[in-house]
Amino acid sequence: MDYGFHSPTMSFPVAGTLMIEPTESESKREIDRFITAMASIHSEIQKVIEGEWDKDNNPLKNAPHTAIEMAGEWNYPYSREEALYPVESLKQSKYFPPVKRIDNVYGDRNLFCSCISVEDFA
């Protein structure tokens, strides 16, 4: 999300590999933008591997970074710019998610319905 992408379709057809399938409607420009993002994420992973970034407190682990994090106090050991604008093109056009990462397992096990009650339909 910090790079402006919703997760594409992914699968693991061969052990130790990842296959990413963009839709047929993606332009060459969008595919190139995705490749740039993947290369940048690889660089971030290398910073963790090499010990430059803490394995539990880095832009990857704390992603996505929300709009509210643009203002106010910054409590991370990496720069705001590294988190919010990991590639130059994002300075021109950036989507800021409204919420941080969601614990899907918790949500799957603890359903909370926000629907109106059945009685309201009567």
Short mmCIF file of C-alpha atoms in Angstrom, two decimals:
data_model
loop_
_atom_site.label_atom_id
_atom_site.label_comp_id
_atom_site.label_asym_id
_atom_site.label_seq_id
_atom_site.Cartn_x
_atom_site.Cartn_y
_atom_site.Cartn_z
CA MET A 1 0.00 0.00 0.00
CA ASP A 2 2.89 2.40 0.69
CA TYR A 3 3.81 2.06 -2.99
CA GLY A 4 0.26 2.71 -4.21
CA PHE A 5 -0.71 -0.84 -5.17
CA HIS A 6 -3.43 -3.19 -4.10
CA SER A 7 -2.03 -6.71 -3.92
CA PRO A 8 -2.12 -8.44 -7.31
CA THR A 9 -3.02 -12.09 -7.80
CA MET A 10 -0.13 -14.17 -6.49
CA SER A 11 0.63 -17.86 -6.26
CA PHE A 12 3.53 -20.12 -5.35
CA PRO A 13 3.60 -22.72 -8.18
CA VAL A 14 7.14 -23.92 -7.43
CA ALA A 15 8.72 -24.13 -3.97
CA GLY A 16 10.81 -21.03 -3.24
CA THR A 17 9.24 -18.94 -6.01
CA LEU A 18 6.50 -16.33 -6.31
CA MET A 19 4.40 -15.79 -9.41
CA ILE A 20 2.62 -12.44 -9.78
CA GLU A 21 -0.13 -12.13 -12.36
CA PRO A 22 -1.14 -8.58 -13.32
CA THR A 23 -4.43 -8.28 -15.14
CA GLU A 24 -4.51 -7.94 -18.92
CA SER A 25 -5.78 -4.38 -18.57
CA GLU A 26 -2.59 -3.07 -16.94
CA SER A 27 -0.59 -0.69 -19.13
CA LYS A 28 3.16 -1.04 -19.74
CA ARG A 29 3.65 2.10 -17.67
CA GLU A 30 1.80 0.54 -14.72
CA ILE A 31 3.77 -2.71 -15.03
CA ASP A 32 7.02 -0.69 -15.06
CA ARG A 33 5.85 1.21 -11.97
CA PHE A 34 5.16 -2.12 -10.25
CA ILE A 35 8.63 -3.44 -11.16
CA THR A 36 10.20 -0.27 -9.71
CA ALA A 37 8.23 -0.82 -6.49
CA MET A 38 9.34 -4.47 -6.26
CA ALA A 39 13.00 -3.46 -6.76
CA SER A 40 12.65 -0.82 -4.04
CA ILE A 41 11.05 -3.34 -1.66
CA HIS A 42 13.96 -5.69 -2.36
CA SER A 43 16.33 -2.87 -1.32
CA GLU A 44 14.36 -2.44 1.90
CA ILE A 45 14.62 -6.18 2.59
CA GLN A 46 18.39 -5.97 2.06
CA LYS A 47 18.60 -3.19 4.67
CA VAL A 48 16.94 -5.51 7.18
CA ILE A 49 19.18 -8.46 6.23
CA GLU A 50 22.33 -6.31 6.52
CA GLY A 51 21.23 -4.93 9.90
CA GLU A 52 20.81 -1.34 8.73
CA TRP A 53 17.15 -1.53 9.75
CA ASP A 54 15.79 -3.36 12.79
CA LYS A 55 13.95 -6.55 11.81
CA ASP A 56 10.92 -5.67 13.95
CA ASN A 57 10.77 -1.88 13.45
CA ASN A 58 11.23 -0.90 9.81
CA PRO A 59 9.12 0.50 6.95
CA LEU A 60 8.20 -3.00 5.74
CA LYS A 61 7.07 -4.28 9.14
CA ASN A 62 5.17 -1.07 9.95
CA ALA A 63 3.50 -0.66 6.55
CA PRO A 64 1.19 0.76 5.54
CA HIS A 65 1.91 4.27 6.76
CA THR A 66 -1.31 6.29 7.00
CA ALA A 67 -2.19 9.87 6.19
CA ILE A 68 -2.32 10.78 9.89
CA GLU A 69 1.34 9.80 10.19
CA MET A 70 2.30 12.64 7.85
CA ALA A 71 1.71 15.18 10.60
CA GLY A 72 2.69 15.26 14.22
CA GLU A 73 5.23 13.24 16.11
CA TRP A 74 7.29 10.62 14.26
CA ASN A 75 8.25 7.68 16.48
CA TYR A 76 10.07 5.43 14.03
CA PRO A 77 13.85 4.89 13.69
CA TYR A 78 13.67 5.57 9.93
CA SER A 79 12.77 8.82 8.21
CA ARG A 80 9.24 9.89 7.38
CA GLU A 81 10.32 10.24 3.75
CA GLU A 82 11.64 6.65 3.62
CA ALA A 83 8.26 5.43 4.87
CA LEU A 84 5.87 7.68 2.98
CA TYR A 85 7.74 8.18 -0.30
CA PRO A 86 9.92 5.10 -0.88
CA VAL A 87 10.17 5.90 -4.60
CA GLU A 88 10.43 9.35 -6.20
CA SER A 89 7.25 9.04 -8.30
CA LEU A 90 5.10 8.87 -5.15
CA LYS A 91 5.91 12.52 -4.40
CA GLN A 92 3.70 13.43 -7.37
CA SER A 93 0.80 11.10 -6.67
CA LYS A 94 0.33 9.12 -3.46
CA TYR A 95 -2.54 7.17 -1.90
CA PHE A 96 -2.53 7.18 1.89
CA PRO A 97 -4.54 4.34 3.43
CA PRO A 98 -6.85 5.43 6.25
CA VAL A 99 -5.90 2.51 8.53
CA LYS A 100 -2.84 0.46 9.45
CA ARG A 101 -2.51 -3.29 8.89
CA ILE A 102 -5.52 -5.34 9.90
CA ASP A 103 -5.29 -8.63 11.80
CA ASN A 104 -7.29 -10.77 9.37
CA VAL A 105 -7.07 -13.92 11.51
CA TYR A 106 -8.67 -12.07 14.43
CA GLY A 107 -11.37 -10.72 12.12
CA ASP A 108 -12.06 -14.15 10.66
CA ARG A 109 -12.46 -15.66 14.13
CA ASN A 110 -14.39 -12.77 15.71
CA LEU A 111 -17.07 -11.65 13.28
CA PHE A 112 -18.48 -8.22 14.00
CA CYS A 113 -21.48 -7.44 11.84
CA SER A 114 -22.10 -3.76 11.17
CA CYS A 115 -25.29 -4.44 9.21
CA ILE A 116 -28.63 -3.04 10.24
CA SER A 117 -30.77 -5.51 12.16
CA VAL A 118 -33.23 -7.80 10.40
CA GLU A 119 -36.05 -6.18 12.40
CA ASP A 120 -35.35 -2.86 10.66
CA PHE A 121 -36.42 -4.46 7.37
CA ALA A 122 -39.87 -5.37 8.75
#
